[in-house]
Amino acid sequence: MRPVHRATLRGLGAYIPKKLLTNFDLEKMVDTTDEWIRTRTGIETRYIAEKGQSASDLGVEACRQALENAKLKASEVELIIVATITPDMLFPSTACYIQNKLGAKCGAFDMAAACSGFPYALAVGQGFVESGMYQTVLVVGTEVLSSFIDWKDRSTCVLFGDGAGAAVVTRSQDDQSGILSSYLGSDGSQAGLLQIPGGGSMNPPSEETIKGGLHFLKMQGSEVFKVAVRTMDAAVREVIKQSGMGVQDIDCLIPHQANLRILQAVAHRLEIPMEKIFINVMRYGNMSSASTIVALYDAVKMGKIKKGDDVVLVAFGGGLTWAANHIRW
Ligand code: UT7
């Protein structure tokens, strides 16, 4: 069914903290090598927030830039949706901190879909604009994963980085461009594959949870790898089918940036040439909900996307969750 109003991305922003952490730095921290990290993941560097820099600090910078690029003022924003799994606090929401720092006067809430956070949040923003309830929605993905990483665990600490991205979602001025379809999926039966088990109501913080390191991110990497390839492949096929098109019509695929080998496997299954897949995992590592929006921002900045292109965002993450959006640029 055609929506009442089509939603589009009017301005994008990104913010990456300054502090660089290379594979060679990690060699001095845990039993790993640059060679292992590069060949198993494609990652070379990642950026880490300063002590005291929270998810809202990174997110607000991305929002300011997105608003500037959209030529809009904070006072014109009607809703802020923040995707994060590393919020400033359990509550209040990181979205409220961002609303205050921006000086916006509007509704604001967080949502958690782990690495699928941005495509999920974009679908939610799309729904608000399409229904006519709001005309200008800020959709943000922001993470300070470094605060939840066990820096002694080589199986996870080499993979993640901090960063934020934001998009201003507004009504499209024409009928051709904008978000044509979104697709969301989940499978809570596999929640144990990727989680921060401690600190919530299931395992409230205690001496035991701290001693057991339950406040750190835990992942069964090779299991997650297999599901990631399968679900991202399926999500891309589903979202493009919803638009009445095929995988061959995609001009640029912006996938979640977790591991270069995952992206190669997804490309192989979809039979999409690697040149059509935007990759920046080598620079930033996995920034969870910030990954897809920062990749989209970089792709646009580097001139990889032109007007009329069919762009697909796709992600996979803890939950388990997966999501995709098809955007006609
Ligand atoms: O963003 C949300 C989703 N997250 C992902 O999509 C991540 C998905 N998973 C992955 O990217 C990969 O599974 C990893 C990069 C995490 C691991 O790669 P893998 O090829 O699946 O390796 P593995 O876990 O099977 O481990 C292979 C070996 C093990 O040694 P043994 O048991 O074979 O002797 C590990 O102990 O590599 C070892 N290893 C390391 N060695 C050096 C694990 N981490 C490291 C390390 N440096 N940092």
Coordinates of C-alpha atoms and ligand atoms in Angstrom, one line a residue:
M1 CA 0.0 0.0 0.0
R2 CA 1.3 3.5 -0.9
P3 CA 1.9 5.6 2.3
V4 CA 0.1 8.9 2.7
H5 CA 3.4 10.7 2.7
R6 CA 6.7 9.2 1.6
A7 CA 9.6 9.5 4.1
T8 CA 13.1 10.5 2.9
L9 CA 16.6 11.2 4.4
R10 CA 17.2 14.9 4.1
G11 CA 20.5 15.3 6.0
L12 CA 23.1 13.0 7.4
G13 CA 25.7 13.4 10.1
A14 CA 28.5 11.4 11.8
Y15 CA 30.8 11.7 14.7
I16 CA 33.8 9.6 15.4
P17 CA 35.9 10.2 18.6
K18 CA 39.5 11.3 18.1
K19 CA 41.4 8.5 20.0
L20 CA 42.7 6.0 17.6
L21 CA 43.3 2.3 18.7
T22 CA 45.3 0.3 16.2
N23 CA 45.8 -3.5 15.9
F24 CA 49.4 -2.9 17.0
D25 CA 48.1 -1.2 20.2
L26 CA 46.0 -4.2 20.9
E27 CA 49.0 -6.5 20.4
K28 CA 50.4 -4.9 23.6
M29 CA 47.1 -5.4 25.5
V30 CA 46.1 -9.0 24.7
D31 CA 47.5 -12.1 23.1
T32 CA 46.7 -11.2 19.5
T33 CA 48.4 -10.0 16.3
D34 CA 47.6 -7.5 13.6
E35 CA 47.8 -10.3 11.1
W36 CA 45.0 -12.3 12.9
I37 CA 42.7 -9.4 13.3
R38 CA 43.2 -8.2 9.7
T39 CA 42.8 -11.7 8.1
R40 CA 39.9 -12.8 10.3
T41 CA 37.9 -9.5 10.4
G42 CA 39.4 -6.9 8.0
I43 CA 39.7 -4.5 10.9
E44 CA 42.8 -2.3 11.1
T45 CA 41.8 0.6 13.4
R46 CA 39.0 1.7 15.5
Y47 CA 38.3 4.9 17.6
I48 CA 37.6 5.1 21.3
A49 CA 35.7 7.7 23.2
E50 CA 37.5 9.7 25.9
K51 CA 36.8 9.0 29.5
G52 CA 33.6 10.8 30.4
Q53 CA 32.4 11.0 26.8
S54 CA 29.0 9.2 26.7
A55 CA 26.7 8.0 23.9
S56 CA 24.7 11.2 24.0
D57 CA 27.9 13.3 23.6
L58 CA 28.8 11.4 20.4
G59 CA 25.2 11.3 19.2
V60 CA 24.5 15.1 19.7
E61 CA 27.5 15.9 17.5
A62 CA 26.2 13.6 14.7
C63 CA 22.7 15.3 15.1
R64 CA 24.1 18.8 14.8
Q65 CA 25.8 17.9 11.6
A66 CA 22.7 16.1 10.2
L67 CA 20.6 19.2 11.0
E68 CA 23.2 21.5 9.4
N69 CA 23.2 19.3 6.2
A70 CA 19.4 19.3 6.2
K71 CA 19.4 23.1 6.7
L72 CA 17.0 22.7 9.6
K73 CA 17.1 24.1 13.2
A74 CA 16.9 21.9 16.3
S75 CA 13.6 23.7 17.1
E76 CA 12.1 22.2 14.0
V77 CA 12.7 18.6 15.1
E78 CA 9.5 16.9 16.2
L79 CA 10.8 13.6 17.5
I80 CA 14.2 12.0 18.4
I81 CA 14.7 8.3 18.1
V82 CA 18.0 6.9 19.4
A83 CA 19.2 3.4 18.7
T84 CA 21.8 2.3 21.3
I85 CA 22.9 -0.6 23.4
T86 CA 25.4 1.5 25.3
P87 CA 23.1 4.2 26.7
D88 CA 24.3 7.0 29.0
M89 CA 22.3 5.3 31.8
L90 CA 19.6 2.6 32.0
F91 CA 17.3 5.6 32.3
P92 CA 16.6 8.4 31.5
S93 CA 16.9 7.7 27.8
T94 CA 20.0 8.8 25.8
A95 CA 17.4 10.5 23.5
C96 CA 16.4 12.8 26.4
Y97 CA 20.0 13.8 27.0
I98 CA 20.4 14.5 23.2
Q99 CA 17.2 16.5 23.1
N100 CA 18.4 18.7 26.0
K101 CA 22.0 19.1 24.5
L102 CA 20.5 20.0 21.1
G103 CA 18.0 22.4 22.6
A104 CA 15.1 20.7 20.8
K105 CA 11.6 20.7 22.2
C106 CA 10.0 17.4 21.2
G107 CA 9.4 13.8 22.1
A108 CA 12.4 11.6 22.5
F109 CA 12.9 7.9 23.2
D110 CA 15.5 5.1 22.9
M111 CA 15.2 1.7 21.3
A112 CA 17.5 -1.3 21.4
A113 CA 18.0 -3.6 18.5
A114 CA 21.8 -4.0 18.9
C115 CA 23.7 -3.8 15.6
S116 CA 20.4 -3.7 13.7
G117 CA 19.5 -0.5 15.7
F118 CA 19.8 2.1 12.9
P119 CA 17.8 0.2 10.2
Y120 CA 15.2 -0.6 12.9
A121 CA 15.0 3.1 14.1
L122 CA 14.8 4.3 10.5
A123 CA 11.8 2.1 9.9
V124 CA 10.2 3.5 13.1
G125 CA 10.9 7.1 11.9
Q126 CA 9.6 6.2 8.4
G127 CA 6.4 5.0 10.0
F128 CA 5.9 8.3 11.9
V129 CA 6.5 10.4 8.8
E130 CA 4.4 8.2 6.5
S131 CA 1.4 8.3 8.8
G132 CA 1.6 12.1 8.9
M133 CA 2.0 12.2 12.7
Y134 CA 5.4 14.0 12.4
Q135 CA 7.2 15.7 9.5
T136 CA 10.7 15.9 10.9
V137 CA 12.3 13.1 12.9
L138 CA 15.9 12.7 14.0
V139 CA 17.0 9.1 13.8
V140 CA 20.3 8.4 15.6
G141 CA 22.6 5.4 16.2
T142 CA 25.3 6.0 18.8
E143 CA 27.6 3.7 20.8
V144 CA 30.3 3.8 23.4
L145 CA 31.0 0.1 23.2
S146 CA 34.5 0.6 24.8
S147 CA 32.7 1.0 28.1
F148 CA 31.2 -2.5 27.9
I149 CA 34.1 -4.4 26.4
D150 CA 36.3 -6.7 28.5
W151 CA 39.7 -5.4 27.5
K152 CA 41.3 -8.7 28.6
D153 CA 39.0 -10.8 26.3
R154 CA 40.8 -11.0 22.9
S155 CA 37.8 -12.7 21.3
T156 CA 35.7 -9.5 21.6
C157 CA 38.0 -6.5 22.4
V158 CA 39.6 -6.4 18.9
L159 CA 36.2 -6.2 17.1
F160 CA 34.5 -3.0 18.4
G161 CA 34.8 0.7 18.2
D162 CA 32.9 3.9 19.3
G163 CA 31.0 6.3 17.0
A164 CA 27.7 7.9 16.1
G165 CA 25.6 8.8 13.1
A166 CA 22.3 10.6 12.5
A167 CA 19.7 11.2 9.8
V168 CA 17.0 13.8 9.5
V169 CA 13.9 12.0 8.2
T170 CA 11.3 14.2 6.6
R171 CA 8.5 14.1 4.0
S172 CA 9.8 13.5 0.5
Q173 CA 9.1 16.4 -1.9
D174 CA 8.5 14.0 -4.8
D175 CA 6.9 10.6 -5.2
Q176 CA 9.9 8.9 -6.6
S177 CA 12.7 9.2 -3.9
G178 CA 12.8 8.2 -0.3
I179 CA 12.4 5.1 1.8
L180 CA 10.5 2.7 -0.3
S181 CA 10.4 -0.3 2.1
S182 CA 11.7 -1.6 5.4
Y183 CA 11.9 -5.1 6.8
L184 CA 12.4 -6.1 10.4
G185 CA 13.1 -9.6 11.9
S186 CA 14.0 -11.1 15.3
D187 CA 14.6 -14.5 17.0
G188 CA 14.8 -14.2 20.8
S189 CA 15.5 -17.9 21.1
Q190 CA 19.1 -17.1 20.2
A191 CA 19.5 -14.2 22.6
G192 CA 22.4 -16.0 24.4
L193 CA 24.7 -15.7 21.3
L194 CA 25.3 -12.0 21.8
Q195 CA 24.5 -10.1 25.0
I196 CA 25.5 -8.0 28.0
P197 CA 24.0 -10.4 30.6
G198 CA 24.5 -8.4 33.8
G199 CA 23.1 -5.1 35.1
G200 CA 19.5 -5.6 34.1
S201 CA 16.5 -7.1 36.0
M202 CA 17.5 -10.6 35.1
N203 CA 20.9 -10.3 36.7
P204 CA 20.9 -7.1 38.7
P205 CA 24.3 -5.6 39.5
S206 CA 26.0 -7.4 42.4
E207 CA 29.4 -8.3 43.6
E208 CA 28.9 -11.7 41.8
T209 CA 27.9 -10.1 38.4
I210 CA 30.9 -7.8 38.6
K211 CA 33.3 -10.6 39.5
G212 CA 31.9 -12.8 36.7
G213 CA 32.3 -10.0 34.2
L214 CA 28.6 -10.1 33.3
H215 CA 28.5 -6.4 32.7
F216 CA 30.8 -7.0 29.6
L217 CA 29.7 -7.9 26.1
K218 CA 29.7 -11.6 25.5
M219 CA 29.6 -13.2 22.0
Q220 CA 29.7 -16.7 20.5
G221 CA 31.5 -15.4 17.4
S222 CA 31.5 -18.2 15.0
E223 CA 27.8 -19.0 15.7
V224 CA 26.9 -15.3 15.2
F225 CA 28.9 -15.3 12.0
K226 CA 26.8 -18.0 10.4
V227 CA 23.4 -16.5 11.3
A228 CA 24.6 -13.0 10.2
V229 CA 25.3 -14.2 6.7
R230 CA 22.0 -16.1 6.4
T231 CA 19.8 -13.3 7.8
M232 CA 21.4 -10.4 6.0
D233 CA 21.0 -12.3 2.7
A234 CA 17.3 -12.9 3.5
A235 CA 16.7 -9.4 4.7
V236 CA 18.1 -7.8 1.5
R237 CA 16.0 -10.2 -0.7
E238 CA 12.9 -9.4 1.3
V239 CA 13.1 -5.6 1.4
I240 CA 13.8 -5.3 -2.3
K241 CA 11.0 -7.7 -3.1
Q242 CA 8.6 -5.5 -1.1
S243 CA 9.5 -2.7 -3.5
G244 CA 8.7 -4.9 -6.4
M245 CA 12.3 -5.1 -7.5
G246 CA 15.2 -7.6 -7.5
V247 CA 18.7 -7.9 -6.0
Q248 CA 20.2 -7.0 -9.4
D249 CA 18.5 -3.5 -9.2
I250 CA 20.5 -2.5 -6.1
D251 CA 23.1 0.2 -6.9
C252 CA 24.7 0.3 -3.4
L253 CA 24.5 -2.0 -0.5
I254 CA 25.3 -0.5 2.9
P255 CA 25.7 -3.5 5.3
H256 CA 26.4 -3.6 9.0
Q257 CA 30.2 -3.5 9.4
A258 CA 31.1 -6.4 11.7
N259 CA 33.5 -8.4 9.7
L260 CA 34.8 -8.2 6.1
R261 CA 34.5 -12.0 5.7
I262 CA 30.7 -11.7 6.5
L263 CA 30.3 -9.1 3.9
Q264 CA 32.2 -11.2 1.3
A265 CA 29.9 -14.2 2.1
V266 CA 26.8 -12.0 1.9
A267 CA 27.9 -10.6 -1.5
H268 CA 28.6 -14.2 -2.7
R269 CA 25.1 -15.4 -1.7
L270 CA 23.4 -12.4 -3.2
E271 CA 25.6 -12.5 -6.3
I272 CA 26.3 -8.8 -5.9
P273 CA 29.7 -7.6 -7.0
M274 CA 31.9 -6.3 -4.1
E275 CA 32.2 -2.9 -5.9
K276 CA 28.5 -2.3 -5.1
I277 CA 29.1 -3.0 -1.3
F278 CA 30.3 -0.1 0.8
I279 CA 32.9 -1.2 3.3
N280 CA 34.6 0.9 6.1
V281 CA 35.0 -1.8 8.8
M282 CA 38.8 -1.6 8.4
R283 CA 38.7 2.0 9.8
Y284 CA 36.1 1.8 12.5
G285 CA 35.6 -1.8 13.5
N286 CA 32.0 -2.7 14.6
M287 CA 30.2 0.3 16.0
S288 CA 26.9 -1.6 16.5
S289 CA 23.9 0.7 15.9
A290 CA 26.2 3.4 14.5
S291 CA 27.8 1.2 11.8
T292 CA 25.2 1.4 9.0
I293 CA 24.5 5.1 9.4
V294 CA 28.2 6.0 9.5
A295 CA 28.7 3.8 6.4
L296 CA 25.9 5.6 4.6
Y297 CA 27.3 9.0 5.6
D298 CA 30.8 8.0 4.3
A299 CA 29.4 6.5 1.1
V300 CA 27.5 9.7 0.3
K301 CA 30.5 11.9 1.2
M302 CA 32.8 9.8 -1.0
G303 CA 30.3 10.2 -4.0
K304 CA 29.4 6.5 -4.1
I305 CA 25.7 7.3 -4.1
K306 CA 24.0 9.5 -6.8
K307 CA 20.5 10.8 -7.2
G308 CA 18.1 8.0 -8.3
D309 CA 20.3 5.2 -7.0
D310 CA 18.6 2.2 -5.2
V311 CA 20.4 1.9 -1.8
V312 CA 19.8 -0.9 0.7
L313 CA 20.8 -0.7 4.3
V314 CA 21.0 -4.1 6.0
A315 CA 22.1 -5.1 9.5
F316 CA 22.2 -8.0 11.9
G317 CA 22.8 -8.1 15.6
G318 CA 22.0 -9.2 19.2
G319 CA 18.4 -10.2 19.9
L320 CA 18.9 -11.7 17.6
T321 CA 17.6 -9.0 15.2
W322 CA 18.0 -8.2 11.6
A323 CA 16.6 -5.3 9.4
A324 CA 16.8 -3.7 6.0
N325 CA 15.7 -0.5 4.4
H326 CA 15.4 0.2 0.7
I327 CA 16.0 3.9 -0.1
R328 CA 15.7 5.5 -3.6
W329 CA 18.2 8.3 -3.4
Ligands
UT7_1 O1 27.8 -7.0 15.1 C1 27.0 -8.1 15.6 C2 27.4 -9.3 15.1 N1 28.8 -9.7 15.4 C3 29.4 -10.3 14.4 O2 28.8 -10.4 13.3 C4 30.7 -11.0 14.7 C5 30.6 -12.4 14.0 N2 31.7 -13.2 14.2 C6 32.9 -13.0 13.7 O3 33.2 -12.0 13.1 C7 34.0 -14.0 13.9 O4 33.4 -15.2 14.3 C8 35.2 -13.6 14.8 C9 36.0 -12.6 14.2 C10 34.6 -13.1 16.2 C11 36.1 -14.9 15.1 O5 36.5 -15.4 13.9 P1 36.4 -17.0 13.6 O6 37.1 -17.2 12.4 O7 35.0 -17.4 13.8 O8 37.4 -17.5 14.8 P2 37.0 -18.5 16.0 O9 36.1 -17.8 17.0 O10 36.5 -19.8 15.5 O11 38.4 -18.7 16.7 C12 39.5 -19.2 15.9 C13 40.7 -19.2 16.8 C14 40.5 -19.7 18.2 O12 41.6 -20.5 18.6 P3 41.6 -22.1 18.6 O13 40.5 -22.5 19.5 O14 41.3 -22.5 17.1 O15 43.0 -22.5 19.0 C15 40.5 -18.5 19.1 O16 40.9 -18.7 20.4 O17 41.2 -17.9 16.9 C16 41.4 -17.6 18.3 N3 41.2 -16.1 18.6 C17 42.2 -15.2 18.4 N4 43.5 -15.3 18.1 C18 44.2 -14.2 18.0 C19 40.1 -15.5 18.9 N5 40.3 -14.2 19.0 C20 41.6 -14.0 18.7 C21 42.4 -12.9 18.6 N6 43.7 -13.0 18.3 N7 41.9 -11.6 18.9

